[in-house]
Coordinates of N, CA, C and O in Angstrom, one line a residue:
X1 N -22.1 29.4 -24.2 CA -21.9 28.4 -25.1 C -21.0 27.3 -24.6 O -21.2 26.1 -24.8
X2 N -19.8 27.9 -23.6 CA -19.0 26.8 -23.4 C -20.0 26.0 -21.9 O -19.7 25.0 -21.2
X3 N -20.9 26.7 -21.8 CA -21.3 25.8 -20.6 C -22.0 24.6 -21.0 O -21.8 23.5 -20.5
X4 N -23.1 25.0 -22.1 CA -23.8 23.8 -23.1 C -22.5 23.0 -23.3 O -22.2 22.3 -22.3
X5 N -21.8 23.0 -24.0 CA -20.3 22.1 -24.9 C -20.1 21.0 -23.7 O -20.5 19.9 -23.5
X6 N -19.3 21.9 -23.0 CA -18.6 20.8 -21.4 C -19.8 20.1 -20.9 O -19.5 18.9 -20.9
X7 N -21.3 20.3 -20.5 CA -22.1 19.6 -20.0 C -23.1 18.5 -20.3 O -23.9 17.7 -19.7
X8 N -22.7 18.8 -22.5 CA -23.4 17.5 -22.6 C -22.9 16.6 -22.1 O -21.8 16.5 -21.5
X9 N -23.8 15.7 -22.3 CA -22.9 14.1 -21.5 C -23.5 13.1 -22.6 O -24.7 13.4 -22.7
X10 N -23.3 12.4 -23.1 CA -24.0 11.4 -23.9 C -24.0 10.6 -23.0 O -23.0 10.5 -22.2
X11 N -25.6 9.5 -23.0 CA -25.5 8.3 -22.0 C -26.2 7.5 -23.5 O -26.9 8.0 -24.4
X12 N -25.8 6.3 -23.4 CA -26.1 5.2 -24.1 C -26.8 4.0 -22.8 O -26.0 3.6 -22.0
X13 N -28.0 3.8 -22.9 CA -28.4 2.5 -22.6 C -28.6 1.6 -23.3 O -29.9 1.4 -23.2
X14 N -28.2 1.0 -24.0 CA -28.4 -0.2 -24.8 C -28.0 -1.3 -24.0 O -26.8 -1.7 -24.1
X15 N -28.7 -1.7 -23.3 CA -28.3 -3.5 -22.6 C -27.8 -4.3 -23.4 O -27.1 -5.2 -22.9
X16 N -28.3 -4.2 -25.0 CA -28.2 -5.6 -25.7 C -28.8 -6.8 -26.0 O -28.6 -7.7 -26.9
X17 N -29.9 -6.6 -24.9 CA -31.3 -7.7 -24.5 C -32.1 -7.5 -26.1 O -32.0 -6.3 -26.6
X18 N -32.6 -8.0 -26.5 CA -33.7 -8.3 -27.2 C -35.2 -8.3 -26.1 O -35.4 -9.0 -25.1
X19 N -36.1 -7.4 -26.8 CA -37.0 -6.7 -26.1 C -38.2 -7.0 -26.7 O -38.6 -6.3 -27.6
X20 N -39.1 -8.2 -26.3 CA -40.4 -9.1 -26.4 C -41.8 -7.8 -26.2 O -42.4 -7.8 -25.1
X21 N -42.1 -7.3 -26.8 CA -43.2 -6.3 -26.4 C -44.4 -6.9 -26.3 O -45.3 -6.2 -26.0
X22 N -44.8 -8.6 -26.5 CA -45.5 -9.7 -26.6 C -45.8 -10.0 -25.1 O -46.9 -10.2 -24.6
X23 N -44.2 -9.9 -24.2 CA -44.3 -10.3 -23.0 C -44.6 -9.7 -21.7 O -44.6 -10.3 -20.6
X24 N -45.2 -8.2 -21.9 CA -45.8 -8.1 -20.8 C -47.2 -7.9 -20.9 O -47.8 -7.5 -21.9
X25 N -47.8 -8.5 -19.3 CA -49.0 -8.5 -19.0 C -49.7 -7.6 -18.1 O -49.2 -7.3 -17.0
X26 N -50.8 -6.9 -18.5 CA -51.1 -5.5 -17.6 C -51.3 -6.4 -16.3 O -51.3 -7.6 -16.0
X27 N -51.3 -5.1 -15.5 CA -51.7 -5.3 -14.0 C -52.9 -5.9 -14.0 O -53.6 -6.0 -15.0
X28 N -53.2 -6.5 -12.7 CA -54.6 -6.8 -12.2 C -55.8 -5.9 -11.8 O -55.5 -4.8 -11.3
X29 N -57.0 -6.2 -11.9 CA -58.4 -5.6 -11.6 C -57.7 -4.6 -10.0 O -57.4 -3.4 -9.9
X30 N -57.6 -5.4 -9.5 CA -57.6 -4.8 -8.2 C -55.9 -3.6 -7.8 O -55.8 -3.0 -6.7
X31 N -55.2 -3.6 -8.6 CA -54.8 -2.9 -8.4 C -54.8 -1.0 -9.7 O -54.2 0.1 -9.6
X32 N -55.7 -1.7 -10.5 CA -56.2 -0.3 -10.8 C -57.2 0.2 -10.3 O -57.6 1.4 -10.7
X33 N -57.9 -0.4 -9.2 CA -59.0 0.0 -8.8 C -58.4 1.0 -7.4 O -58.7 2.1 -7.1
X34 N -57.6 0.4 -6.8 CA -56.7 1.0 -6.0 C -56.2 2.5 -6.6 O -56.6 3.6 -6.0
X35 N -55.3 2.4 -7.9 CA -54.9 3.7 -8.2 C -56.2 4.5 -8.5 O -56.1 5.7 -8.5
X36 N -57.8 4.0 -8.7 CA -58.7 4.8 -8.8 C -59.0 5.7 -7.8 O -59.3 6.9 -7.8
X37 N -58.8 4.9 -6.7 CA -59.3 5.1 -5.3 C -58.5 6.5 -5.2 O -58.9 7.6 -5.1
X38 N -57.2 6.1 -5.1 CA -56.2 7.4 -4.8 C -56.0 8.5 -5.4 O -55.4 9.4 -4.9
X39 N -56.4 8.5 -6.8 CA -56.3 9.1 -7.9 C -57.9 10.4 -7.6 O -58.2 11.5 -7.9
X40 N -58.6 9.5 -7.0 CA -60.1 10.6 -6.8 C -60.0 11.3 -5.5 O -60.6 12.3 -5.4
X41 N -59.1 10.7 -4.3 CA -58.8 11.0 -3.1 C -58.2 12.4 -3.3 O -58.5 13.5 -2.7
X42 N -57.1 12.1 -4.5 CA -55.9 13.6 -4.8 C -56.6 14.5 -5.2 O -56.7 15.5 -4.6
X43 N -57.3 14.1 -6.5 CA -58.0 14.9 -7.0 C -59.6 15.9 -6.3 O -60.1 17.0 -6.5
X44 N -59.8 15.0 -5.7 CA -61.2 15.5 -4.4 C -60.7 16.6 -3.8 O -61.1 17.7 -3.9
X45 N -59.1 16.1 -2.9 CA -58.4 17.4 -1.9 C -58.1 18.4 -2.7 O -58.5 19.6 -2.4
X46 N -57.3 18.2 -4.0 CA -57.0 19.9 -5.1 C -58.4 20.5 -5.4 O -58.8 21.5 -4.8
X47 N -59.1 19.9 -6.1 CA -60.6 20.6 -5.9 C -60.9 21.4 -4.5 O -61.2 22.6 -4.3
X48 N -60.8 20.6 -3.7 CA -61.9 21.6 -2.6 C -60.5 22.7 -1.9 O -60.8 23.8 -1.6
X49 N -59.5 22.4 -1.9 CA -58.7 23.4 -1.8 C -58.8 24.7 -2.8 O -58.6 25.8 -2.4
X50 N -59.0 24.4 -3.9 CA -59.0 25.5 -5.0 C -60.3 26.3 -4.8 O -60.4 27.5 -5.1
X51 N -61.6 25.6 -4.1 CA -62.4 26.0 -4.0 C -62.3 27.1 -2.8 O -62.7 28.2 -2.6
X52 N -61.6 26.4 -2.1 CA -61.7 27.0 -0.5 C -60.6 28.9 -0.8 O -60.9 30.0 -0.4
X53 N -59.8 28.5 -1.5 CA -58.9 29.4 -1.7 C -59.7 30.3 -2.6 O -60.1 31.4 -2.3
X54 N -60.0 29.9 -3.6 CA -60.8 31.2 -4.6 C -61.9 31.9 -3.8 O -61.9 33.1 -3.6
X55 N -62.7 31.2 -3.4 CA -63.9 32.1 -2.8 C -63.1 32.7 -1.2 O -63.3 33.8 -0.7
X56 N -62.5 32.0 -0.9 CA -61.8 33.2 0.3 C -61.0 34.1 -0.2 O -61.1 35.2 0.4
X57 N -60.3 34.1 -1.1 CA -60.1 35.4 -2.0 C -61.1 36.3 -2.3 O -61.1 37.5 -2.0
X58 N -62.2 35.7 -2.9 CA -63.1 36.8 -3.1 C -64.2 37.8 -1.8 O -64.8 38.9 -1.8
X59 N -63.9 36.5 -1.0 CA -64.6 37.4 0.2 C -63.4 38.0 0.9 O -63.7 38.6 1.9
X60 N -62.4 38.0 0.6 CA -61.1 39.1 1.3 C -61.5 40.6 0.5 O -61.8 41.7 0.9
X61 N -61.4 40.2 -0.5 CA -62.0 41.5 -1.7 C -62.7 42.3 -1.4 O -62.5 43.6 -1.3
X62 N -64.1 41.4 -1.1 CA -65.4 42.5 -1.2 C -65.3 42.8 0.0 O -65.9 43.9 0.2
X63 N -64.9 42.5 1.0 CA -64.7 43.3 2.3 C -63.3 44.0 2.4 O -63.2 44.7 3.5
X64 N -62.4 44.0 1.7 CA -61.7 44.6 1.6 C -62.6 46.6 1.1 O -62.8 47.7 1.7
X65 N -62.6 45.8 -0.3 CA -63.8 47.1 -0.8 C -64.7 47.7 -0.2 O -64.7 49.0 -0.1
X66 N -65.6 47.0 0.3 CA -66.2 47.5 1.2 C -66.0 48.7 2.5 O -66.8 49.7 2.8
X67 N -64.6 48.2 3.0 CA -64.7 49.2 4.1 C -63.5 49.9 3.3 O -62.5 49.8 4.0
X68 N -63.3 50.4 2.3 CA -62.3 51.1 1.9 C -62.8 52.5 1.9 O -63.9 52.9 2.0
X69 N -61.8 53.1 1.7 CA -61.9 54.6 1.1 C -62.5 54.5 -0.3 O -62.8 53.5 -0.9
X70 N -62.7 56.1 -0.9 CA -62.7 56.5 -2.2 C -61.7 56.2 -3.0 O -61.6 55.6 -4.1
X71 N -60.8 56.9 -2.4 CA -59.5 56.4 -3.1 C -58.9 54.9 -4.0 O -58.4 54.7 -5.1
X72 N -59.6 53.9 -2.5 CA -58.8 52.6 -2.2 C -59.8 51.9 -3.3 O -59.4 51.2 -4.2
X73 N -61.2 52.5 -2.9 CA -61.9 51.8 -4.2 C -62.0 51.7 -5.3 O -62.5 50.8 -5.9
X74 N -61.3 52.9 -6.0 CA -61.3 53.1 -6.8 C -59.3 52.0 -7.6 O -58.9 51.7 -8.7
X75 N -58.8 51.9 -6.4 CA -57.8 51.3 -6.8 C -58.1 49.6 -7.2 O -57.7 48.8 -8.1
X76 N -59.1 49.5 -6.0 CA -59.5 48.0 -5.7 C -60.4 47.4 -7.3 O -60.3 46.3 -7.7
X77 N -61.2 48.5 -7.9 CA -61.5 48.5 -9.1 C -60.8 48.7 -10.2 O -61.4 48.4 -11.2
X78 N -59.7 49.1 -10.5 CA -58.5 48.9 -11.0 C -57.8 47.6 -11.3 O -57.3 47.1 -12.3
X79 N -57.8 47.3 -10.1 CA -56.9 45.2 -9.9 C -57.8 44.4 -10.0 O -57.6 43.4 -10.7
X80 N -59.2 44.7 -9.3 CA -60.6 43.7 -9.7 C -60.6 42.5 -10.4 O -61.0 41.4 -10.1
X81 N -60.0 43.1 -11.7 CA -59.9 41.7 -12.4 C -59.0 41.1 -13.2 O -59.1 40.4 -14.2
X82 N -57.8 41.6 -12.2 CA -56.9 40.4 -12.0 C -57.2 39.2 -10.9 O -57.1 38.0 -11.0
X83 N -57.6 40.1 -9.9 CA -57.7 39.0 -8.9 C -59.0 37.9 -9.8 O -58.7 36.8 -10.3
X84 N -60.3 38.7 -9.7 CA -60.9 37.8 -10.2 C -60.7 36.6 -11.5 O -61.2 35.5 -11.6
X85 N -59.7 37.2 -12.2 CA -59.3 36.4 -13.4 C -58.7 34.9 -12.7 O -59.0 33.7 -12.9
X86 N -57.6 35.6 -11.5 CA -56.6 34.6 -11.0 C -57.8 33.7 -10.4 O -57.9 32.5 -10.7
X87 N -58.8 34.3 -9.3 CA -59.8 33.2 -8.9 C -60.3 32.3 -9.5 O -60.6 31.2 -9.0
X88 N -60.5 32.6 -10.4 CA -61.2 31.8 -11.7 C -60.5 30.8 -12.2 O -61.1 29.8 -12.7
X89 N -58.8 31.0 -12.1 CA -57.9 30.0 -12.9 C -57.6 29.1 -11.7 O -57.6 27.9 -11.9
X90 N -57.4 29.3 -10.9 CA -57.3 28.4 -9.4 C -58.4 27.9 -9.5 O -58.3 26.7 -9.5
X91 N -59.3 28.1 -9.6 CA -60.8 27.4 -9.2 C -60.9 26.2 -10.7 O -61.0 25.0 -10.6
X92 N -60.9 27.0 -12.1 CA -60.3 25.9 -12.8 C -59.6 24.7 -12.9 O -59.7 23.5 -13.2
X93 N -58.8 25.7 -12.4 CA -57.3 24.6 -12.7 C -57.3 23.7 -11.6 O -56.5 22.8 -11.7
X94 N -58.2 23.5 -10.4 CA -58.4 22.3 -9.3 C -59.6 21.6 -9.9 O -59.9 20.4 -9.6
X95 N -60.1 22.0 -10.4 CA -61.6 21.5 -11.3 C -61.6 20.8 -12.5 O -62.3 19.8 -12.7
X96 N -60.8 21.3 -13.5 CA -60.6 20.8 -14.5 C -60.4 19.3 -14.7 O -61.2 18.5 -15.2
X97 N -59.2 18.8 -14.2 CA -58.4 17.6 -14.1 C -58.9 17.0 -13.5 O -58.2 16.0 -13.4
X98 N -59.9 17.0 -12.7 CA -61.4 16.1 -11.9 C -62.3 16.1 -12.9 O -63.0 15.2 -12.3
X99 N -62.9 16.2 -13.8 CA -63.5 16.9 -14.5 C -63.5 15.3 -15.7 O -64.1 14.3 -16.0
X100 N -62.0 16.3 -16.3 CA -61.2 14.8 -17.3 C -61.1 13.6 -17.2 O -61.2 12.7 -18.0
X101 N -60.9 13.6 -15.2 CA -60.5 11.7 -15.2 C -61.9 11.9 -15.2 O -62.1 11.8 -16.4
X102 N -63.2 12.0 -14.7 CA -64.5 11.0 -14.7 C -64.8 11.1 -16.2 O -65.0 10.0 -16.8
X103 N -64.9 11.8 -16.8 CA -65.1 11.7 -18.0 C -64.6 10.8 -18.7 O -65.3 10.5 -19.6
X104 N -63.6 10.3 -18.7 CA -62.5 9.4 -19.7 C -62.2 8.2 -18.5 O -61.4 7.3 -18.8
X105 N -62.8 8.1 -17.3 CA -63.3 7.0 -16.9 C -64.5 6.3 -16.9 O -64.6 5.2 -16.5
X106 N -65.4 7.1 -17.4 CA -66.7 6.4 -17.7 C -66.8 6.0 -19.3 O -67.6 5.2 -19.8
X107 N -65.6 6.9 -20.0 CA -65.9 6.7 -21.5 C -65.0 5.3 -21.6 O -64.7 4.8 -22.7
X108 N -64.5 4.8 -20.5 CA -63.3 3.6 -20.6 C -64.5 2.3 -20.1 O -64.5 1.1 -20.5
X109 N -65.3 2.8 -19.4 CA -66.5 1.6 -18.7 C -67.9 1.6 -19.6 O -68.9 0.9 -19.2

């Protein structure tokens, strides 16, 4: 408790300015086209990375399993689907948010 107490800090920014919400003008054509460009660039590399990683996951697995014991298989069947669950959310989760921007970029065009 005394660590919260001592470490608030109150900051006040109030400049004092009067603030025209009238006076700004969006950016130009060409520089959202830019953030498009880089925005599909980012998004392209997390995709095929998530891709590259899940399915090399899964082929570490099945050859894992594969040359395993009885034992090991039966363990490897056990975790199965964790791993698979996690492949699936990596592979999502690089997919997803590529997915969103074209969608909600074409519903903007």
């Amino acid at each position: 408790m005394l660590i919260f107490i001592l470490s608030y800090n109150r900051v006040n920014a109030d400049s004092g300015a009067d603030v025209d919400p009238n006076s700004w003008k969006p950016a130009s054509e060409s520089t959202s086209l830019l953030f498009d460009d880089k925005v599909e660039v980012i998004l392209g590399a997390m995709r095929a990375i998530g891709i590259i990683v899940s399915v090399g996951v899964l082929i570490t697995i099945g050859i894992k399993t594969m040359l395993a014991s009885v034992e090991e298989k039966s363990y490897y069947k056990e975790v199965m689907p964790g791993y698979i669950i996690g492949a699936l959310l990596v592979f999502s989760i690089t997919t997803i948010p590529s997915l969103i921007y074209k969608a909600l970029k074409d519903f903007n065009n």
